[in-house]
Short mmCIF file of C-alpha atoms in Angstrom, two decimals:
data_model
loop_
_atom_site.label_atom_id
_atom_site.label_comp_id
_atom_site.label_asym_id
_atom_site.label_seq_id
_atom_site.Cartn_x
_atom_site.Cartn_y
_atom_site.Cartn_z
CA LYS A 1 9.60 -269.82 36.80
CA GLN A 2 11.07 -269.79 33.19
CA TRP A 3 9.88 -273.38 33.05
CA TYR A 4 6.46 -272.50 34.07
CA GLN A 5 6.28 -269.68 31.54
CA ARG A 6 7.29 -271.82 28.61
CA ARG A 7 4.46 -274.18 29.62
CA VAL A 8 1.94 -271.45 29.58
CA ARG A 9 3.16 -270.26 26.16
CA ALA A 10 2.82 -273.77 25.14
CA ASN A 11 -0.70 -274.07 26.31
CA ASN A 12 -1.52 -270.90 24.72
CA LEU A 13 -0.15 -272.03 21.35
CA SER A 14 -1.83 -275.74 21.93
CA SER A 15 -5.25 -273.73 22.44
CA MET A 16 -4.85 -272.03 19.02
CA SER A 17 -4.03 -274.97 17.11
CA GLY A 18 -6.63 -277.15 18.63
CA GLU A 19 -4.32 -279.69 20.30
CA ALA A 20 -4.50 -280.86 23.88
CA ALA A 21 -2.71 -278.54 26.23
CA PRO A 22 -1.13 -279.27 29.30
CA CYS A 23 -3.16 -278.95 32.50
CA LEU A 24 -2.15 -275.93 35.01
CA GLU A 25 -4.06 -276.31 37.99
CA GLY A 26 -3.77 -272.74 39.32
CA PRO A 27 -1.64 -269.53 38.94
CA LEU A 28 1.99 -269.17 39.74
CA PRO A 29 2.37 -267.83 43.48
CA THR A 30 4.03 -264.67 44.41
CA ILE A 31 7.49 -266.00 45.73
CA SER A 32 10.73 -263.80 45.32
CA THR A 33 12.88 -264.70 48.05
CA ILE A 34 14.07 -268.18 49.83
CA GLU A 35 12.08 -266.81 52.99
CA ASP A 36 8.84 -266.83 50.67
CA VAL A 37 9.38 -270.54 49.78
CA TRP A 38 9.95 -271.70 53.05
CA SER A 39 6.82 -269.81 54.43
CA TYR A 40 4.73 -270.68 51.58
CA PHE A 41 5.77 -274.73 51.50
CA GLU A 42 6.04 -274.74 55.46
CA LEU A 43 9.38 -276.39 55.23
CA GLU A 44 10.17 -276.18 58.72
CA THR A 45 6.80 -278.18 59.35
CA CYS A 46 7.75 -280.66 56.90
CA ARG A 47 11.40 -281.04 58.31
CA GLU A 48 10.11 -281.78 61.71
CA TRP A 49 7.44 -284.29 60.27
CA CYS A 50 9.96 -286.21 58.39
CA GLN A 51 12.43 -286.17 61.78
CA ASN A 52 9.88 -287.09 63.97
CA HIS A 53 8.42 -289.91 62.58
CA GLY A 54 11.93 -291.17 61.03
CA TYR A 55 11.20 -291.21 57.83
CA LYS A 56 14.26 -291.53 55.23
CA ASN A 57 12.52 -291.86 51.79
CA VAL A 58 9.81 -289.46 51.30
CA ALA A 59 8.07 -288.51 48.32
CA LEU A 60 7.31 -285.11 47.40
CA GLN A 61 4.00 -284.47 45.13
CA PHE A 62 3.60 -280.99 43.24
CA PRO A 63 1.02 -279.99 40.97
CA ASP A 64 2.12 -278.45 37.74
CA HIS A 65 1.97 -275.00 38.83
CA LEU A 66 4.19 -275.75 41.66
CA LEU A 67 6.68 -277.70 40.03
CA ALA A 68 9.08 -274.88 39.20
CA TYR A 69 9.68 -274.56 43.09
CA ALA A 70 10.44 -278.35 43.39
CA PRO A 71 14.31 -278.03 43.25
CA GLN A 72 14.21 -275.20 46.12
CA VAL A 73 11.76 -277.53 48.42
CA TYR A 74 13.81 -280.58 47.58
CA ASN A 75 17.24 -278.67 48.82
CA ALA A 76 15.67 -277.71 51.92
CA LEU A 77 14.43 -281.21 52.75
CA LEU A 78 17.50 -282.92 51.71
CA THR A 79 19.44 -284.12 54.99
CA ASP A 80 21.69 -286.74 56.16
CA THR A 81 18.64 -288.57 57.52
CA THR A 82 15.94 -287.97 54.93
CA GLN A 83 16.10 -288.50 51.18
CA PRO A 84 13.52 -286.75 49.15
CA HIS A 85 11.91 -287.76 45.85
CA ILE A 86 10.27 -285.51 43.37
CA LEU A 87 6.78 -286.80 41.69
CA ALA A 88 6.61 -284.49 39.14
CA ASP A 89 3.37 -285.80 37.05
CA THR A 90 0.53 -287.42 38.73
CA SER A 91 -0.89 -290.51 37.51
CA TYR A 92 -4.96 -289.05 38.07
CA GLY A 93 -5.95 -285.72 39.44
CA ALA A 94 -3.44 -283.76 41.19
CA CYS A 95 -5.79 -283.02 44.16
CA CYS A 96 -5.27 -287.08 45.22
CA VAL A 97 -2.51 -288.49 46.73
CA ASP A 98 -0.56 -290.49 44.15
CA GLU A 99 0.44 -293.43 46.22
CA VAL A 100 1.16 -295.71 43.16
CA ALA A 101 3.78 -293.68 41.79
CA ALA A 102 5.60 -293.30 45.71
CA GLN A 103 5.32 -296.91 46.07
CA ARG A 104 7.46 -297.40 42.79
CA LEU A 105 10.52 -295.33 44.59
CA SER A 106 9.90 -297.49 47.81
CA THR A 107 8.91 -294.31 49.78
CA GLN A 108 7.92 -294.47 53.74
CA ALA A 109 5.59 -291.37 53.25
CA ILE A 110 4.14 -288.76 51.12
CA ILE A 111 4.28 -284.69 51.35
CA HIS A 112 1.36 -283.56 49.28
CA PHE A 113 1.77 -279.79 47.92
CA GLY A 114 -0.93 -277.73 46.55
CA HIS A 115 -4.72 -277.76 46.65
CA SER A 116 -6.28 -281.14 47.84
CA CYS A 117 -9.39 -282.83 47.88
CA ASN A 118 -8.32 -284.55 51.49
CA SER A 119 -9.65 -287.73 50.43
CA ARG A 120 -8.77 -290.59 53.01
CA VAL A 121 -5.40 -292.23 51.72
CA LEU A 122 -5.10 -295.74 51.43
CA SER A 123 -1.94 -297.16 53.26
CA LEU A 124 1.13 -294.42 52.94
CA PRO A 125 1.43 -291.52 55.83
CA THR A 126 0.57 -288.34 54.16
CA LEU A 127 1.49 -284.65 55.14
CA PHE A 128 -0.78 -281.86 53.33
CA ILE A 129 0.84 -278.77 52.73
CA PHE A 130 -1.87 -276.74 51.03
CA GLY A 131 0.21 -273.78 50.62
CA ARG A 132 -0.49 -270.12 51.57
CA GLU A 133 -2.38 -267.98 49.03
CA PRO A 134 -2.75 -264.49 50.03
CA VAL A 135 -5.93 -263.29 51.66
CA ASP A 136 -7.29 -259.95 52.58
CA LEU A 137 -8.76 -260.83 56.29
CA ASP A 138 -10.31 -257.35 56.63
CA GLU A 139 -12.14 -257.91 53.12
CA LEU A 140 -13.04 -261.14 53.67
CA VAL A 141 -14.64 -260.62 57.50
CA LYS A 142 -16.37 -257.28 56.22
CA CYS A 143 -17.98 -259.29 53.13
CA PHE A 144 -19.00 -262.03 55.61
CA ARG A 145 -20.52 -259.33 57.96
CA GLN A 146 -22.78 -257.99 55.10
CA THR A 147 -23.98 -261.18 53.96
CA PHE A 148 -25.16 -262.82 57.52
CA THR A 149 -26.31 -261.74 60.70
CA GLU A 150 -25.06 -262.84 64.17
CA ARG A 151 -28.00 -265.19 64.65
CA ASP A 152 -27.21 -267.05 61.19
CA SER A 153 -26.12 -270.68 60.94
CA VAL A 154 -23.18 -270.68 58.95
CA LEU A 155 -20.84 -273.50 57.63
CA VAL A 156 -17.40 -272.08 56.50
CA VAL A 157 -15.58 -273.75 53.52
CA LEU A 158 -12.35 -272.65 52.70
CA ASP A 159 -10.45 -273.76 49.80
CA SER A 160 -7.56 -275.58 51.11
CA VAL A 161 -4.85 -272.83 49.54
CA TYR A 162 -6.91 -270.44 51.82
CA TYR A 163 -6.84 -272.72 54.87
CA HIS A 164 -4.14 -270.79 56.68
CA VAL A 165 -6.33 -268.18 57.95
CA ARG A 166 -8.78 -269.96 59.53
CA GLN A 167 -8.07 -269.38 63.22
CA ARG A 168 -7.58 -265.35 62.57
CA PHE A 169 -10.96 -265.89 60.84
CA LYS A 170 -12.51 -267.34 63.60
CA GLN A 171 -11.24 -264.73 66.19
CA ALA A 172 -12.46 -262.09 64.18
CA LEU A 173 -16.16 -263.62 64.33
CA THR A 174 -16.28 -264.41 68.07
CA CYS A 175 -19.58 -262.67 68.34
CA TYR A 176 -21.02 -265.24 65.48
CA VAL A 177 -22.02 -268.27 68.03
CA ASN A 178 -23.48 -270.29 65.40
CA VAL A 179 -20.69 -270.33 62.67
CA CYS A 180 -17.94 -273.06 62.31
CA VAL A 181 -15.48 -273.96 59.93
CA ARG A 182 -14.64 -277.18 57.99
CA GLU A 183 -11.82 -278.91 59.15
CA TYR A 184 -8.98 -280.52 57.12
CA SER A 185 -6.92 -283.48 57.84
CA ILE A 186 -3.48 -282.16 57.81
CA GLN A 187 -1.69 -285.54 58.66
CA GLN A 188 -3.15 -288.80 57.63
CA ASN A 189 -1.77 -292.59 58.26
CA THR A 190 -2.91 -296.11 58.75
CA SER A 191 -4.02 -295.71 61.94
CA ASN A 192 -6.62 -292.61 61.64
CA SER A 193 -7.59 -293.30 58.01
CA SER A 194 -10.53 -295.57 59.43
CA ASP A 195 -12.18 -292.28 59.85
CA ASP A 196 -13.80 -291.60 57.02
CA SER A 197 -15.72 -288.31 58.21
CA ILE A 198 -14.21 -284.78 57.95
CA GLY A 199 -15.29 -282.81 60.71
CA THR A 200 -17.73 -279.75 60.20
CA GLY A 201 -18.02 -278.55 63.53
CA MET A 202 -21.26 -278.82 65.63
CA LEU A 203 -24.03 -278.28 62.72
CA THR A 204 -25.57 -281.31 61.83
CA THR A 205 -27.48 -282.59 58.64
CA ASP A 206 -30.54 -281.85 60.31
CA GLN A 207 -29.91 -278.01 60.98
CA GLU A 208 -30.89 -275.36 58.31
CA TYR A 209 -27.62 -273.46 57.66
CA SER A 210 -26.03 -271.52 54.94
CA VAL A 211 -22.56 -272.45 53.33
CA PHE A 212 -19.83 -269.88 52.90
CA TYR A 213 -17.24 -270.63 50.18
CA VAL A 214 -13.79 -268.86 50.38
CA GLY A 215 -12.33 -269.95 46.87
CA ALA A 216 -11.93 -269.23 43.41
CA GLU A 217 -14.45 -270.85 40.78
CA SER A 218 -13.04 -274.57 40.66
CA LEU A 219 -14.33 -277.97 40.82
CA ALA A 220 -14.29 -277.86 44.89
CA LEU A 221 -16.69 -275.04 44.24
CA THR A 222 -19.00 -277.10 42.05
CA ASN A 223 -18.86 -279.95 44.71
CA CYS A 224 -19.37 -277.81 47.36
CA ILE A 225 -22.76 -276.29 45.25
CA LEU A 226 -24.02 -279.67 44.59
CA THR A 227 -23.84 -281.17 47.78
CA ASN A 228 -25.53 -278.62 49.60
CA GLY A 229 -28.67 -278.19 47.14
CA SER A 230 -31.13 -277.42 49.83
CA ARG A 231 -29.11 -274.74 51.29
CA LYS A 232 -28.00 -270.96 50.02
CA VAL A 233 -24.07 -271.30 49.08
CA TYR A 234 -22.34 -268.21 48.72
CA SER A 235 -18.84 -267.53 47.63
CA TYR A 236 -15.92 -265.17 47.92
CA ASN A 237 -13.05 -264.96 45.71
CA PRO A 238 -9.80 -263.51 47.78
CA ALA A 239 -8.46 -263.05 44.25
CA THR A 240 -11.26 -260.18 43.14
CA SER A 241 -12.91 -259.89 46.67
CA GLU A 242 -16.12 -260.65 44.92
CA CYS A 243 -19.17 -262.05 46.84
CA ARG A 244 -22.12 -263.64 45.18
CA LEU A 245 -24.94 -266.17 45.63
CA GLU A 246 -23.91 -269.46 43.90
CA SER A 247 -27.14 -271.39 44.32
CA LYS A 248 -28.85 -269.75 41.36
CA SER A 249 -26.45 -271.85 39.14
CA VAL A 250 -27.41 -275.36 40.70
CA ASN A 251 -30.51 -275.83 38.40
CA LYS A 252 -28.22 -275.11 35.04
CA MET A 253 -25.82 -278.15 36.39
CA LEU A 254 -28.44 -280.22 37.29
CA ILE A 255 -30.30 -280.07 33.90
CA LYS A 256 -27.09 -281.29 32.22
CA ARG A 257 -26.16 -284.14 34.77
CA PHE A 258 -29.81 -285.28 34.65
CA SER A 259 -29.67 -285.54 31.01
CA ASN A 260 -26.69 -287.85 31.29
CA ILE A 261 -28.48 -290.08 33.77
CA GLU A 262 -31.23 -290.49 31.14
CA LYS A 263 -28.60 -291.28 28.43
CA ILE A 264 -27.29 -294.19 30.61
CA LYS A 265 -30.66 -295.76 30.78
CA SER A 266 -30.42 -296.64 27.20
CA CYS A 267 -26.78 -297.85 27.30
CA SER A 268 -26.10 -301.67 27.00
CA ILE A 269 -22.42 -301.23 27.59
CA ILE A 270 -21.01 -299.29 30.43
CA GLY A 271 -17.37 -298.49 31.35
CA ILE A 272 -16.34 -298.36 34.69
CA LEU A 273 -13.52 -295.41 34.66
CA VAL A 274 -11.05 -296.15 37.42
CA GLY A 275 -10.06 -292.46 38.46
CA THR A 276 -8.05 -293.13 41.64
CA LEU A 277 -5.98 -295.82 43.12
CA GLY A 278 -4.82 -294.00 46.47
CA ILE A 279 -8.28 -293.19 47.98
CA LYS A 280 -9.79 -295.95 50.70
CA ASN A 281 -12.63 -298.00 49.87
CA PHE A 282 -12.35 -297.39 45.79
CA ARG A 283 -12.07 -301.45 45.38
CA LYS A 284 -15.20 -301.59 47.17
CA VAL A 285 -16.97 -299.00 45.06
CA ILE A 286 -15.72 -300.59 41.97
CA THR A 287 -17.31 -303.91 43.21
CA ARG A 288 -20.52 -302.11 43.93
CA MET A 289 -20.62 -300.46 40.36
CA LYS A 290 -20.58 -304.02 38.89
CA GLU A 291 -23.34 -305.20 40.79
CA VAL A 292 -25.44 -302.18 40.03
CA ILE A 293 -24.68 -302.48 36.33
CA LYS A 294 -25.52 -306.34 36.39
CA SER A 295 -28.79 -305.87 38.14
CA ALA A 296 -30.02 -303.85 35.21
CA ASP A 297 -28.84 -306.20 32.68
CA LYS A 298 -25.86 -304.24 31.14
CA LYS A 299 -22.55 -305.23 30.34
CA PHE A 300 -19.30 -303.47 31.86
CA TYR A 301 -15.88 -302.84 31.25
CA ILE A 302 -13.14 -301.56 33.76
CA VAL A 303 -11.03 -299.14 32.06
CA SER A 304 -8.11 -297.30 33.56
CA VAL A 305 -6.32 -294.64 31.21
CA GLY A 306 -4.76 -292.23 33.75
CA LYS A 307 -6.22 -288.74 33.27
CA PRO A 308 -9.15 -289.19 31.01
CA ASN A 309 -9.59 -286.97 27.95
CA PRO A 310 -11.87 -287.31 24.82
CA PRO A 311 -9.09 -288.98 22.42
CA LYS A 312 -8.55 -291.78 25.08
CA LEU A 313 -12.15 -292.54 25.67
CA ALA A 314 -12.72 -292.11 21.96
CA ASN A 315 -10.86 -295.35 21.37
CA PHE A 316 -13.82 -297.63 23.49
CA ALA A 317 -16.44 -296.79 20.85
CA GLU A 318 -18.40 -299.66 21.91
CA ILE A 319 -19.00 -298.43 25.38
CA GLY A 320 -22.17 -296.15 25.30
CA ALA A 321 -21.26 -294.31 28.77
CA PHE A 322 -18.83 -294.32 31.53
CA VAL A 323 -18.94 -294.00 35.19
CA MET A 324 -16.12 -292.24 37.16
CA VAL A 325 -14.88 -293.91 40.31
CA GLY A 326 -12.66 -291.18 41.92
CA CYS A 327 -12.52 -288.52 44.64
CA PRO A 328 -15.67 -286.01 44.85
CA GLU A 329 -14.00 -283.12 42.63
CA ASN A 330 -12.71 -285.38 39.82
CA SER A 331 -15.82 -287.30 39.52
CA LEU A 332 -17.73 -284.06 38.24
CA LEU A 333 -16.13 -284.08 34.75
CA ASP A 334 -17.37 -281.68 32.21
CA CYS A 335 -18.23 -284.24 29.44
CA SER A 336 -19.37 -281.90 26.68
CA GLU A 337 -16.02 -282.30 25.04
CA PHE A 338 -16.48 -286.38 25.48
CA TYR A 339 -18.21 -288.54 22.73
CA GLN A 340 -19.51 -290.48 25.87
CA PRO A 341 -21.32 -289.35 28.86
CA ILE A 342 -19.36 -289.62 32.10
CA VAL A 343 -21.49 -289.97 35.34
CA THR A 344 -21.01 -290.33 39.01
CA PRO A 345 -21.36 -293.70 41.17
CA TYR A 346 -24.32 -292.19 42.74
CA GLU A 347 -26.01 -290.88 39.26
CA LEU A 348 -25.36 -294.55 37.77
CA GLU A 349 -27.13 -295.85 40.82
CA MET A 350 -30.31 -293.33 39.96
CA ALA A 351 -30.33 -294.74 36.59
CA CYS A 352 -29.85 -298.61 37.16
CA VAL A 353 -31.57 -298.82 40.46
CA ASP A 354 -34.05 -296.30 40.62
CA ARG A 355 -32.30 -294.80 43.72
CA PRO A 356 -34.05 -291.75 44.53
CA TRP A 357 -33.09 -288.14 43.34
CA GLU A 358 -31.89 -286.38 46.74
CA ILE A 359 -31.68 -282.43 47.23
CA ASP A 360 -28.09 -282.69 48.32
CA TYR A 361 -26.16 -284.45 45.75
CA ILE A 362 -23.68 -287.40 46.88
CA THR A 363 -20.43 -287.11 45.10
CA ASP A 364 -18.43 -289.17 47.84
CA CYS A 365 -18.51 -292.71 46.34
CA SER A 366 -17.68 -293.99 49.58
CA THR A 367 -20.79 -292.68 50.77
CA LEU A 368 -22.78 -295.22 48.77
CA LEU A 369 -21.49 -298.10 50.88
CA ASP A 370 -23.12 -297.00 53.93
CA SER A 371 -25.58 -299.34 55.13
CA ASN A 372 -28.11 -296.23 55.79
CA TYR A 373 -28.82 -295.93 51.96
CA ILE A 374 -30.72 -298.57 49.77
CA ASP A 375 -29.39 -302.04 49.01
CA ILE A 376 -28.85 -303.26 45.32
CA PRO A 377 -32.08 -305.37 44.43
CA SER A 378 -31.33 -309.04 43.93
CA ARG A 379 -32.86 -311.43 41.21
CA ASP A 380 -35.10 -313.93 42.16
CA ILE A 381 -33.27 -317.24 41.10
CA GLN A 382 -35.89 -319.47 42.58
CA ASP A 383 -38.03 -319.80 39.50
CA PRO A 384 -36.17 -321.87 36.61
CA ASP A 385 -37.96 -320.31 33.98
CA THR A 386 -36.92 -317.03 35.05
CA ASN A 387 -33.60 -318.17 35.17
CA ASP A 388 -33.35 -319.40 31.36
CA LYS A 389 -34.87 -316.21 30.47
CA ALA A 390 -32.22 -314.24 32.14
CA ILE A 391 -29.58 -316.81 30.52
CA GLN A 392 -30.86 -316.01 27.11
CA LYS A 393 -30.96 -312.27 27.71
CA PHE A 394 -27.40 -311.91 28.82
CA ARG A 395 -26.43 -313.87 25.63
CA SER A 396 -28.23 -311.57 23.31
CA LEU A 397 -26.74 -308.63 25.08
CA ASP A 398 -22.97 -309.90 24.14
CA ILE A 399 -23.13 -306.53 21.91
CA ALA A 400 -19.21 -305.87 22.65
CA VAL A 401 -18.16 -309.38 21.19
CA ASN A 402 -20.14 -308.79 18.37
CA TYR A 403 -18.94 -305.37 17.78
CA LEU A 404 -15.18 -306.48 17.94
CA ASN A 405 -16.27 -309.38 15.27
CA ASP A 406 -17.66 -306.85 13.00
CA ARG A 407 -14.32 -304.70 12.92
CA THR A 408 -12.23 -304.79 9.84
CA TRP A 409 -9.08 -304.77 12.31
CA SER A 410 -9.24 -306.87 15.59
CA GLY A 411 -5.76 -306.14 16.85
CA LEU A 412 -2.71 -307.46 16.62
CA GLN A 413 -2.13 -311.22 16.06
CA GLN A 414 0.07 -313.18 17.83
CA ARG A 415 1.06 -315.66 15.40
CA LEU A 416 2.41 -318.01 17.93
CA GLY A 417 4.76 -320.46 15.99
CA GLU A 418 4.68 -318.84 12.68
CA ASP A 419 7.44 -316.53 12.49
CA GLU A 420 11.08 -316.84 13.47
CA PRO A 421 12.36 -315.25 16.89
CA ALA A 422 13.41 -311.77 16.40
CA VAL A 423 17.00 -310.80 16.94
CA LEU A 424 17.38 -308.19 20.11
CA LYS A 425 19.08 -304.76 18.89
CA GLN A 426 20.47 -301.87 20.44
CA GLY A 427 17.35 -299.26 20.42
CA GLN A 428 17.64 -295.74 19.90
CA LYS A 429 18.93 -293.30 22.92
CA GLY A 430 18.09 -289.54 24.03
CA ILE A 431 15.06 -287.58 23.66
CA ALA A 432 12.19 -287.50 21.22
CA GLY A 433 13.43 -284.18 20.07
CA PHE A 434 16.70 -285.80 18.89
CA TYR A 435 18.36 -289.07 19.20
CA GLU A 436 21.96 -289.92 19.81
CA ASP A 437 22.44 -291.92 16.52
CA GLU A 438 20.76 -289.23 14.32
CA PRO A 439 23.15 -286.85 12.02
CA GLU A 440 23.97 -283.56 13.10
CA GLY A 441 22.22 -281.76 9.95
CA ASP A 442 18.97 -283.04 11.02
CA SER A 443 16.49 -280.58 9.72
CA ARG A 444 13.87 -281.05 12.69
CA VAL A 445 12.96 -278.40 15.20
CA ARG A 446 14.86 -279.04 18.40
CA SER A 447 13.17 -277.86 21.35
#
């Protein structure tokens, strides 16, 4: 907890000074005893899962705001047969499973703690422990009854941190026959990850229904609003007991995103921003994005910088816009602080191949691979004159090369064979605040 409080103070100081602040994904949960730790993180379920499947090396992935409890969870899961490893910093979004970091430790499985987008994993078996944030169930049911009648068809979407109340919530609404709760996948492995759909109950896409979201304002709520543009979306925040109609804010969101689509049309170079390495079919989506950009006679570059921020992407000044290939939540970046617009794969297709605008937004990029949707138009390569014109056009569009050639500094020079080989020397040891070979009277402030 002291570590978290220091991070919060550093976050406030960084915000006042204009520097990049560390990302704290959520509030510190109210945990005061060891019993609360076992309950919140469902440690008994974790131990049984590891023992039943015989996992010896298990990676424990925490978001920043839960990292203060990592030592207690580690000690609880450490046994003679199980060796846990803590993943303290994720390569991309904290809601996604970081399989790359886990594979570096040669782990057999991952236990993901905290909020999750619940995207399909690529290879490693995964257990999702969402946490057990407190909810006033009576107040939640009261708000639901005031909003809907017993004849209304409603899809209830619980934020993953409130998913533990789903059974009690269903039992309290037995008189509502047309209400179903979205199900999350608690366990995923290579045998069941072939199913890309997560069940929503008996409601179908053709059926008219409203959406009742339980959770705080977040990217998950934004994703829910955009993907249900043709429906009324109500949200209930358990922290404030506030219930409101969210559909009123859809138009403002769509106007911002539509302006980015128009900017894409005038860009000659587009960067494919890799936002995940652990979601199923992400390679196929990247391949499709290449074909979409080529079909619009534009250039592309693949960029992987981990968690994107304005300073990182500002290094690619020759790229006019980016398309984010990530999970449904991380793809919806607020690019107001970025120098280039950042769009989703769905928005890129609308800009490059005239994909029709659909009322229900598509944020899951894997859906674009479905054969039920439009295909990328192919060029007519039978006419030799057309081919010559296309070749000339692509040569003239090599803007990135010309841009680099016009730079006064074009990167480090290799100078192969021109310089003597350097002598290997022992480097510095210690942390950035103070190295071992520095004098004791160093005037720098130590943290």
